[in-house]
mmCIF file of C-alpha atoms in Angstrom:
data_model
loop_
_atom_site.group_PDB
_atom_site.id
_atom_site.type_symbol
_atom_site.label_atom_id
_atom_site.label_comp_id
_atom_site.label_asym_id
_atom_site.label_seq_id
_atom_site.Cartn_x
_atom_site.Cartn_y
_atom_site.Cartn_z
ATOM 1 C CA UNK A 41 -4.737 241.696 61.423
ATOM 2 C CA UNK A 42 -1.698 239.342 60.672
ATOM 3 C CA UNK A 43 1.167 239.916 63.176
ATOM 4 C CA UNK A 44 4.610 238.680 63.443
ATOM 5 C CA UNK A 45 6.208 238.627 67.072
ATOM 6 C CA UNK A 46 10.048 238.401 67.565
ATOM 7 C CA UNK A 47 10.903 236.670 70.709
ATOM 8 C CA UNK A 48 7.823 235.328 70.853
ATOM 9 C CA UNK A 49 9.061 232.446 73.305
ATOM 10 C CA UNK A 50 10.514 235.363 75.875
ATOM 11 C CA UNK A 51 9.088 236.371 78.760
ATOM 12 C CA UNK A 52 7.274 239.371 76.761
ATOM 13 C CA UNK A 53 6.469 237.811 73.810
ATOM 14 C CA UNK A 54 4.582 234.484 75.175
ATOM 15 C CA UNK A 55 1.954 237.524 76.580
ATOM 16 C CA UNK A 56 1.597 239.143 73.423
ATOM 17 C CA UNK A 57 1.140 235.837 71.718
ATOM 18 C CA UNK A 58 -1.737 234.987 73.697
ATOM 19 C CA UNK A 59 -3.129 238.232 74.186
ATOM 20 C CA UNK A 60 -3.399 239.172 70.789
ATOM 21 C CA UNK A 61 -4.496 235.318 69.744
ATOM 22 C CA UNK A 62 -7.171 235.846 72.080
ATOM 23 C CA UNK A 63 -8.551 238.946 70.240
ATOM 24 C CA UNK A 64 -8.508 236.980 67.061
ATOM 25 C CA UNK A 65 -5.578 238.153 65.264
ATOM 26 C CA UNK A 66 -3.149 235.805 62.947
ATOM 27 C CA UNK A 67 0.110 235.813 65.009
ATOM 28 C CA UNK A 68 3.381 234.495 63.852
ATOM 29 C CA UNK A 69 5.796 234.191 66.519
ATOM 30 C CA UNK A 70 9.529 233.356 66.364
ATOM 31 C CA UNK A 71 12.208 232.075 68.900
ATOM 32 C CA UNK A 72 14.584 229.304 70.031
ATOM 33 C CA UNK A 73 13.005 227.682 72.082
ATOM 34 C CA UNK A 74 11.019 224.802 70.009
ATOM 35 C CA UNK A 75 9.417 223.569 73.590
ATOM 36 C CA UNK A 76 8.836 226.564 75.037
ATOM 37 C CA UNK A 77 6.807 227.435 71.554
ATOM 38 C CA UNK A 78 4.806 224.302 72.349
ATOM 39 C CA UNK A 79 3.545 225.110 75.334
ATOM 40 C CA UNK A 80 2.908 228.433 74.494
ATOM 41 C CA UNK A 81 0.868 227.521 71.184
ATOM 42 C CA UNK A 82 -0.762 224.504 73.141
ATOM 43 C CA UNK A 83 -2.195 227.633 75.747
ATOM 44 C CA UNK A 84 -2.868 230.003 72.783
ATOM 45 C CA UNK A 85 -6.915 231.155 72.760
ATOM 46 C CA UNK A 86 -6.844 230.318 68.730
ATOM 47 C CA UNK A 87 -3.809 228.564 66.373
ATOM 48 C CA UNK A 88 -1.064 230.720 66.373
ATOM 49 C CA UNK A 89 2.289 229.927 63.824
ATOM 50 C CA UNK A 90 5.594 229.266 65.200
ATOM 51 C CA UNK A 91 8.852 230.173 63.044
ATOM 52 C CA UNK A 92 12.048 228.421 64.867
ATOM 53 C CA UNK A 93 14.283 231.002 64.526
ATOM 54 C CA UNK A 94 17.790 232.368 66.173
ATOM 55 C CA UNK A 95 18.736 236.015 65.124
ATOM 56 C CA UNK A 96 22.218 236.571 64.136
ATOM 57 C CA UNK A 97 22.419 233.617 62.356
ATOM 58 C CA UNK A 98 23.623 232.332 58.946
ATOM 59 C CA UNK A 99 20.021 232.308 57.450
ATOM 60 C CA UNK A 100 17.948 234.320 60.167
ATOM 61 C CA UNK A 101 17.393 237.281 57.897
ATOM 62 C CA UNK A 102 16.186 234.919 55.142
ATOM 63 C CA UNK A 103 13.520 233.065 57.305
ATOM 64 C CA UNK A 104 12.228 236.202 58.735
ATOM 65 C CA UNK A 105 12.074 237.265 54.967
ATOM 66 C CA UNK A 106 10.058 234.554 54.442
ATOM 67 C CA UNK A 107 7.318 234.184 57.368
ATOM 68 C CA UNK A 108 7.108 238.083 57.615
ATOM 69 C CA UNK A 109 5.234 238.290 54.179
ATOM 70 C CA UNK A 110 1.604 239.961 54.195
ATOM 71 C CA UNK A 111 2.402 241.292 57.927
ATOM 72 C CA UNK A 112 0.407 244.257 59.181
ATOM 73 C CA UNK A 113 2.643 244.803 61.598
ATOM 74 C CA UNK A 114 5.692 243.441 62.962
ATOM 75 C CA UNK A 115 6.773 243.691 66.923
ATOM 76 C CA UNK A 116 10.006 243.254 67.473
ATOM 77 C CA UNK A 117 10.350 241.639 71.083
ATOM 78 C CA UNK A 118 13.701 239.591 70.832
ATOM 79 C CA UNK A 119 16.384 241.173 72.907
ATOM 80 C CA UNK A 120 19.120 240.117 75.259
ATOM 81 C CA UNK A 121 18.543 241.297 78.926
ATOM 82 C CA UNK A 122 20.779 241.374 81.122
ATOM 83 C CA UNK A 123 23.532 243.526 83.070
ATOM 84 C CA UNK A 124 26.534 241.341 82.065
ATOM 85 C CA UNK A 125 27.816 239.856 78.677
ATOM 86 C CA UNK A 126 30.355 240.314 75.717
ATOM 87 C CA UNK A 127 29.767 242.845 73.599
ATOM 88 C CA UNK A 128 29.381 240.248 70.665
ATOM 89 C CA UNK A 129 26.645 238.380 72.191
ATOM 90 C CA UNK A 130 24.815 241.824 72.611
ATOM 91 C CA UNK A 131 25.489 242.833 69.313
ATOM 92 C CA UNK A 132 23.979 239.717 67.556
ATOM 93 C CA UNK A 133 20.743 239.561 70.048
ATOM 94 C CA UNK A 134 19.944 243.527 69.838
ATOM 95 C CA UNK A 135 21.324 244.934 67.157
ATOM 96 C CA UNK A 136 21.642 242.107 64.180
ATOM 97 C CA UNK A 137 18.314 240.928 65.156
ATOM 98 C CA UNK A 138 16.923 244.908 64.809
ATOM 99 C CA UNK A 139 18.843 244.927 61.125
ATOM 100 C CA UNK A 140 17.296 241.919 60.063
ATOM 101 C CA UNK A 141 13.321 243.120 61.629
ATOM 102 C CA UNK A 142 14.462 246.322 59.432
ATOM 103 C CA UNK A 143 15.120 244.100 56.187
ATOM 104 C CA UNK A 144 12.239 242.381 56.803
ATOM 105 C CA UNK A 145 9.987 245.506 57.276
ATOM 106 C CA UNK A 146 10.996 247.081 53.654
ATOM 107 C CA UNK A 147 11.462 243.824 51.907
ATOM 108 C CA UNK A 148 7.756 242.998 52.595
ATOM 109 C CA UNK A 149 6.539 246.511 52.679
ATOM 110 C CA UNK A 150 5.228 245.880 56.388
ATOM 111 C CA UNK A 151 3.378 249.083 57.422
ATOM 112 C CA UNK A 152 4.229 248.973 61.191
ATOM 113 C CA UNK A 153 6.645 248.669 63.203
ATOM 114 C CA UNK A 154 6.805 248.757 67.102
ATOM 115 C CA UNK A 155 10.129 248.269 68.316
ATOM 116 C CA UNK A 156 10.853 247.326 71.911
ATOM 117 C CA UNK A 157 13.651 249.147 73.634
ATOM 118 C CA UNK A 158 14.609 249.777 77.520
ATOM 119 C CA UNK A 159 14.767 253.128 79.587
ATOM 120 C CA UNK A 160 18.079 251.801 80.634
ATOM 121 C CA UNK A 161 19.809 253.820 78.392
ATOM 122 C CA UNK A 162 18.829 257.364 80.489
ATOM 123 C CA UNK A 163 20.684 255.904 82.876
ATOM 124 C CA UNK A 164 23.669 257.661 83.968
ATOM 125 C CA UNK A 165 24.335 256.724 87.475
ATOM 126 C CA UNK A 166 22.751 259.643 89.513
ATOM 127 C CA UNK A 167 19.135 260.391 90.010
ATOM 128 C CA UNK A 168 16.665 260.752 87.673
ATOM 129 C CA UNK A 169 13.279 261.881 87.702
ATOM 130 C CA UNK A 170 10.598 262.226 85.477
ATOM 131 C CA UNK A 171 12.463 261.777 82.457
ATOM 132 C CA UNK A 172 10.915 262.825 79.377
ATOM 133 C CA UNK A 173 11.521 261.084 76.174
ATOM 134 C CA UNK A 174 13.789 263.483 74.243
ATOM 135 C CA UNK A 175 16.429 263.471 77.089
ATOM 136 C CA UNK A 176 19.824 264.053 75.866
ATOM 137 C CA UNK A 177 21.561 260.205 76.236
ATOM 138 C CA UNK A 178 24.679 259.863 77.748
ATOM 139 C CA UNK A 179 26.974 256.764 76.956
ATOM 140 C CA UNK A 180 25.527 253.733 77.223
ATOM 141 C CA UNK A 181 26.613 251.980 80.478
ATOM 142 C CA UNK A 182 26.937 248.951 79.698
ATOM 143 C CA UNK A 183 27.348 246.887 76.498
ATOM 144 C CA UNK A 184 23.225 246.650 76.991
ATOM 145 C CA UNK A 185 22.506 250.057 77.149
ATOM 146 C CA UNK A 186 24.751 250.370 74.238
ATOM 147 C CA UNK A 187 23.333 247.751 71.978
ATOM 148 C CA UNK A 188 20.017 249.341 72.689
ATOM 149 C CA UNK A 189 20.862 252.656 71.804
ATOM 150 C CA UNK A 190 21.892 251.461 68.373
ATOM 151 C CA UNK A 191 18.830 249.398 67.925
ATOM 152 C CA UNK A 192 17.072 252.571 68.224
ATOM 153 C CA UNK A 193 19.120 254.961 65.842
ATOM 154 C CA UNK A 194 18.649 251.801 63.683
ATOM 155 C CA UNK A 195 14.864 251.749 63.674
ATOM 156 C CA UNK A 196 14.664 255.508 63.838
ATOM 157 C CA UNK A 197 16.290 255.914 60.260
ATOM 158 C CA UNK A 198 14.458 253.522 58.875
ATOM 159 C CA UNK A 199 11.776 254.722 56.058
ATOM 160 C CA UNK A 200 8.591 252.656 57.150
ATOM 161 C CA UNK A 201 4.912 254.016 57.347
ATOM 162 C CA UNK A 202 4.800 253.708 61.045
ATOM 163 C CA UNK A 203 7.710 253.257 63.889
ATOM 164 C CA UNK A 204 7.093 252.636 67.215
ATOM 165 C CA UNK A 205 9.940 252.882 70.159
ATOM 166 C CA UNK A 206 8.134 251.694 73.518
ATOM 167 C CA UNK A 207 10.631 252.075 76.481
ATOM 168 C CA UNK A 208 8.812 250.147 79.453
ATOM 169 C CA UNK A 209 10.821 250.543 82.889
ATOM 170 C CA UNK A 210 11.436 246.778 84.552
ATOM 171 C CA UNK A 211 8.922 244.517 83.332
ATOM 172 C CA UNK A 212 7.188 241.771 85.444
ATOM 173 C CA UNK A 213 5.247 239.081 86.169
ATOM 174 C CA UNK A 214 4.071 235.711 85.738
ATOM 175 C CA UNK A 215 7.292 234.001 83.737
ATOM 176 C CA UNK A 216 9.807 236.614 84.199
ATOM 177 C CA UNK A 217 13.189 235.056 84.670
ATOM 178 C CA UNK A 218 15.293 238.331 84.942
ATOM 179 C CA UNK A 219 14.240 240.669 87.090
ATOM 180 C CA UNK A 220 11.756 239.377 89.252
ATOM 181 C CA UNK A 221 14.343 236.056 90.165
ATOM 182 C CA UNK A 222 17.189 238.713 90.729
ATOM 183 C CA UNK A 223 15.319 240.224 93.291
ATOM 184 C CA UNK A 224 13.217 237.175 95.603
ATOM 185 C CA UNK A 225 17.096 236.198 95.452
ATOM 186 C CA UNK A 226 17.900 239.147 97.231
ATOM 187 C CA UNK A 227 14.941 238.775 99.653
ATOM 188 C CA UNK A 228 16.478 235.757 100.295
ATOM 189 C CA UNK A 229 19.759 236.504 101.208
ATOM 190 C CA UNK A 230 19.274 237.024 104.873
ATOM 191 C CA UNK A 231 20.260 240.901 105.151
ATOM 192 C CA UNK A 232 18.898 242.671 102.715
ATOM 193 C CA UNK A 233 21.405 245.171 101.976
ATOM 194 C CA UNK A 234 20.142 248.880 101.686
ATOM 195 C CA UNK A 235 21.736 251.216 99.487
ATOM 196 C CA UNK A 236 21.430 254.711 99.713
ATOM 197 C CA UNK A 237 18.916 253.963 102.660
ATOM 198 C CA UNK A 238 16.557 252.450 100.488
ATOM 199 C CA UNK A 239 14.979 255.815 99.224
ATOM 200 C CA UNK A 240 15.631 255.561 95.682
ATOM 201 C CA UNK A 241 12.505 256.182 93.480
ATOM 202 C CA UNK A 242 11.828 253.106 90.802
ATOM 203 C CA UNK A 243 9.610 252.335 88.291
ATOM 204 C CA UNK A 244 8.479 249.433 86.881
ATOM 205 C CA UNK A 245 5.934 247.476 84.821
ATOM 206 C CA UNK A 246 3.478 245.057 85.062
ATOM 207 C CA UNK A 247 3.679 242.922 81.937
ATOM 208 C CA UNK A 248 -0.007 243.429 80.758
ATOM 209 C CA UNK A 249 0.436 247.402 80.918
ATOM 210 C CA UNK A 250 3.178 246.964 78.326
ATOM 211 C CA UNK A 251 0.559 244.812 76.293
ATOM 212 C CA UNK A 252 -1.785 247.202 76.429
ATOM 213 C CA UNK A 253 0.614 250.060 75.468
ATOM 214 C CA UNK A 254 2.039 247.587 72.266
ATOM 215 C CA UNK A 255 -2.034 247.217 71.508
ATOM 216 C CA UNK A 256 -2.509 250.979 71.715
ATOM 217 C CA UNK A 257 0.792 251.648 69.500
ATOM 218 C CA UNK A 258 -1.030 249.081 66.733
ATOM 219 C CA UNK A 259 -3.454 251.704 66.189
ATOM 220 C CA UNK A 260 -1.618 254.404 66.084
ATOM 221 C CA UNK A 261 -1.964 256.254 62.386
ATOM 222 C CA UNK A 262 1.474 256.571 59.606
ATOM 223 C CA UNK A 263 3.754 259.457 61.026
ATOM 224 C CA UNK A 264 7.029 260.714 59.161
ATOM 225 C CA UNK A 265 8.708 260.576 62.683
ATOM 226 C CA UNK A 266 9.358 257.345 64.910
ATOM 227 C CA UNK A 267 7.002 257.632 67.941
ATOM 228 C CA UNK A 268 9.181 257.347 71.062
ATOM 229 C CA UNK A 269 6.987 256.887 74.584
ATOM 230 C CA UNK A 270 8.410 255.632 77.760
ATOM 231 C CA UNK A 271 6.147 253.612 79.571
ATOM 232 C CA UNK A 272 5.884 251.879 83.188
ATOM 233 C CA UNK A 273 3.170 252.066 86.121
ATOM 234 C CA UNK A 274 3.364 255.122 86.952
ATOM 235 C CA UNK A 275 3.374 254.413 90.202
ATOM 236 C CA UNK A 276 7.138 254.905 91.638
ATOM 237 C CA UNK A 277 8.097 253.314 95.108
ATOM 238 C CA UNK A 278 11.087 253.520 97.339
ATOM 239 C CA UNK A 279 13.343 250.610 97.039
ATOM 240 C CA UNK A 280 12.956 249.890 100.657
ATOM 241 C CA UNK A 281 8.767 249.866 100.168
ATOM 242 C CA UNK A 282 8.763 247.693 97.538
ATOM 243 C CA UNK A 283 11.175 244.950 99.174
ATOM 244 C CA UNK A 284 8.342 245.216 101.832
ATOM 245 C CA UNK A 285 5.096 244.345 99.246
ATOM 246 C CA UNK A 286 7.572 241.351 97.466
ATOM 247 C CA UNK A 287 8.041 240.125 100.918
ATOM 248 C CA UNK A 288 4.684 240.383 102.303
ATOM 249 C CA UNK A 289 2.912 238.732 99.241
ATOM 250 C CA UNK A 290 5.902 235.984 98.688
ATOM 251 C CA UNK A 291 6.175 235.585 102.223
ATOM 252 C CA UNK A 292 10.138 236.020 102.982
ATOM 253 C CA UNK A 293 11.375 237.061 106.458
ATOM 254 C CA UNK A 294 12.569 240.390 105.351
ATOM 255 C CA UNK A 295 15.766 241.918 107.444
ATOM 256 C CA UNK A 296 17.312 245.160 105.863
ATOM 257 C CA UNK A 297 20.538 246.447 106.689
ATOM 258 C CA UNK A 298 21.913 249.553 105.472
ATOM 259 C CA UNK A 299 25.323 249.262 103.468
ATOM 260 C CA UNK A 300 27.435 252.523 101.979
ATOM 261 C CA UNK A 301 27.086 252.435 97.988
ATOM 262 C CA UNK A 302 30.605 253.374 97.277
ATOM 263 C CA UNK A 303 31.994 250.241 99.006
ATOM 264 C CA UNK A 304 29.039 248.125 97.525
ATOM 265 C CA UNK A 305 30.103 249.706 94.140
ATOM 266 C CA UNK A 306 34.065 249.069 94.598
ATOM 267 C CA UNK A 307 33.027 245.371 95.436
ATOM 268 C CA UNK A 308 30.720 244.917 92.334
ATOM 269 C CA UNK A 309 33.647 246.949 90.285
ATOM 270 C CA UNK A 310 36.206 243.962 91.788
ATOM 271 C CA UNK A 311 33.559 241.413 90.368
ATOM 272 C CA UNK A 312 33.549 242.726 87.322
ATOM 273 C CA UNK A 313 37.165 243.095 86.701
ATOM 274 C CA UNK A 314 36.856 239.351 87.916
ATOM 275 C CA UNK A 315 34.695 238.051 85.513
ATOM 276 C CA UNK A 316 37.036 239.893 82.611
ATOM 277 C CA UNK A 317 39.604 237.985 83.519
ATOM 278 C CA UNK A 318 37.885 234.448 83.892
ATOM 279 C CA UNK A 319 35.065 234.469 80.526
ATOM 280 C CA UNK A 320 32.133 232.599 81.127
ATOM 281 C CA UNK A 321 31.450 233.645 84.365
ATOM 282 C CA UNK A 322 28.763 236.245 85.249
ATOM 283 C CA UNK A 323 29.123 238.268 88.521
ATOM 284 C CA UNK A 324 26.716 238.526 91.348
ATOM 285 C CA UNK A 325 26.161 241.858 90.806
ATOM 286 C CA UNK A 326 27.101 244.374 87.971
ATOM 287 C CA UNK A 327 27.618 248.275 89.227
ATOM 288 C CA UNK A 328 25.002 248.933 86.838
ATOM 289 C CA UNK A 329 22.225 246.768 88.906
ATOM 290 C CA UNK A 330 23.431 247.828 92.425
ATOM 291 C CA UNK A 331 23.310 252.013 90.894
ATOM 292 C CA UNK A 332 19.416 250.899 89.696
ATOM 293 C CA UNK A 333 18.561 249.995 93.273
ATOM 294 C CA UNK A 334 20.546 253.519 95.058
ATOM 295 C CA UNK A 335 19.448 256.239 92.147
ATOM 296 C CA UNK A 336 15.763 257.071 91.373
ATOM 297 C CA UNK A 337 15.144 256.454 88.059
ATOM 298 C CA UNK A 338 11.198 257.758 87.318
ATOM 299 C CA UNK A 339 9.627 258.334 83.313
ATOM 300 C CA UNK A 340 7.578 261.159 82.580
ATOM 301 C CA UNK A 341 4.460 259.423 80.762
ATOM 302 C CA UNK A 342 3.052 262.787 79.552
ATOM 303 C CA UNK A 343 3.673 261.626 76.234
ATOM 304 C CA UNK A 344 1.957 258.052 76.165
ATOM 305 C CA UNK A 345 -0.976 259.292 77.991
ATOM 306 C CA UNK A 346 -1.524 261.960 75.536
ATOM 307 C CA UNK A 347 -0.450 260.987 72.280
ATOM 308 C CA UNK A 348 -1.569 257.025 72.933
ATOM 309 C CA UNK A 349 -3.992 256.991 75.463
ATOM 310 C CA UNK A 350 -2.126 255.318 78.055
ATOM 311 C CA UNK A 351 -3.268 254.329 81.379
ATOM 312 C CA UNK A 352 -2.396 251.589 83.337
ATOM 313 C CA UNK A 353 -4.713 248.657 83.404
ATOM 314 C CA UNK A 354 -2.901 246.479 86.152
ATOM 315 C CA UNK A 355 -1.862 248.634 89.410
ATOM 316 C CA UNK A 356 1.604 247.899 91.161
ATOM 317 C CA UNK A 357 0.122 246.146 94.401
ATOM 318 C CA UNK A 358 -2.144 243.842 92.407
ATOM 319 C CA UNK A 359 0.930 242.981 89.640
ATOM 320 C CA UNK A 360 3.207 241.963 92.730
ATOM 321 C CA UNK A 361 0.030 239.863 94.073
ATOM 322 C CA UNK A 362 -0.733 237.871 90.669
ATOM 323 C CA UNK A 363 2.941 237.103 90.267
ATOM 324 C CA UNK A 364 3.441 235.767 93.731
ATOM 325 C CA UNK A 365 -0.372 234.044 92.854
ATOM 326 C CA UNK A 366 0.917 232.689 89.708
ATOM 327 C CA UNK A 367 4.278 231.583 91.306
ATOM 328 C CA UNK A 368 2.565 229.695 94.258
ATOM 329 C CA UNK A 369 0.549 227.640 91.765
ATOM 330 C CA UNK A 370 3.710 227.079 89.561
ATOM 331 C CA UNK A 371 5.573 225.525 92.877
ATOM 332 C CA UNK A 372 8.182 227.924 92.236
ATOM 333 C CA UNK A 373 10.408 228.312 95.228
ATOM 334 C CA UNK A 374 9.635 232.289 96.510
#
């Protein structure tokens, strides 16, 4: 099977390349990142093609024109990620790139599509449990959760022979440089601050559960609807438990202190009006990332374990192990 990867060079897409290159399919990969595309090619199982590519550009939709010809199915990885930035810069990364994947996908007549999204736009700043995929939205929080939502409506009225919306919950793992930094930097910081008392419920995902859900989604037969599942470990943990694991398997002195959200959230509100004022600088912390550590946030998997066949393959306690593994052997500070 010949498969084109967006974002191949991110954090996501550098698994799925090798992954899938290992199984013997013909992968096409794009990104902007020309050394970061060596390396991965130079670790890939088999040869795998890499399309230099930055979405949003003058001639982005006319190269992925080009190297998405006689594609089986198309996997459109490239996003932004992140709790702060302009609007613009979302708009080009999320939804421009998702317009041109679209153009792509009809120009070429690619059968498949699996487009991946982020739970983050549930989010509503209260708790949240098992959410279940045909939840009513609310406004998107942030420009992210915006851009996100209209990559979706996007790929939902497309007319394709198969669409594929995978929202995994916080995605980890050996080479994440978003969430898993954000939080060994909070370890760090002396006194960890508690919100909430530490009891709010979150999900995540190890990165080669979101694999395996993207592998499952490949086989998945032509449907007149898109095919939304959320997807994560299934294994939700208090905020103050899993600070514990990350510290015991990074080995950080953890010391927790409990802090009131509201004033937390008036200080991260300050930052923000902050970094409005002086462009180019990103805050600390966002209200949006402080609200995902003090509200539960947990996804109701009915769906992908029924319709897909979904089961973890990678538990929570041995992802957090590999990753501090993998980190240890990188000499990557903890």
């Amino acid at each position: 099977m010949k498969i084109l990867i967006t974002g191949g060079t991110g954090f996501l897409g550098r698994h799925l390349v090798w992954q899938l290159a290992k199984e013997g399919h013909e992968v096409v990969y794009t990104g902007r990142n020309v050394e970061v595309a060596r390396s991965i090619a130079k670790a890939a199982a088999s040869p795998v093609e890499f399309v230099h590519l930055e979405h949003g550009s003058a001639h982005a939709r006319e190269q992925l024109l080009a190297c998405s010809q006689s594609v089986d199915v198309l996997i459109h990885s490239a996003a932004l990620t992140s709790p702060w930035g302009s609007r613009s810069a979302f708009q080009h990364a999320n939804v421009e790139s998702t317009r041109e994947v679209l153009a792509a996908c009809q120009h070429n007549a690619i059968p498949g599509l699996i487009h991946i999204s982020s739970p983050s736009i549930y989010f509503d700043f209260k708790d949240q449990l098992n959410i279940p995929e045909d939840s009513v939205l609310p406004r998107g929080v942030n420009e992210y959760a915006r851009s996100k939502q209209v990559a979706e409506q996007l790929t939902m009225s497309a007319e394709l022979p198969l669409r594929v919306i995978l929202r995994p919950r916080a995605i980890f793992g050996p080479w994440d440089n978003a969430l898993l930094p954000r939080l060994l930097r909070l370890l760090r910081y002396g006194r960890l601050p508690l919100l909430r008392g530490g009891r709010a419920l979150l999900d995540m995902t190890y990165v080669d559960n979101i694999v395996h859900a993207i592998k499952l989604a490949m086989k998945l037969p032509p449907s007149e609807t898109t095919q939304i599942f959320n997807i994560s470990n299934g294994e939700p943990i208090a905020a103050a438990d899993l600070f514990i694991k990350m510290a015991e398997q990074f080995s950080i002195p953890l010391h927790t202190v409990d802090r009131p959200y509201l004033l937390a959230n008036l200080v991260a509100g300050l930052l923000e009006c902050g970094a409005k004022l002086w462009p180019g600088w990103e805050p600390p912390f966002t209200r949006y990332s402080l609200a995902t550590l003090a509200y539960s946030q947990t996804l109701d998997l009915s769906r992908a374990r029924n319709v897909l066949g979904y089961s973890p393959v990678v538990s929570l306690d041995e992802g957090i192990a590999r990753t501090a593994r993998w980190r240890k052997q990188q000499g990557l500070q903890a």
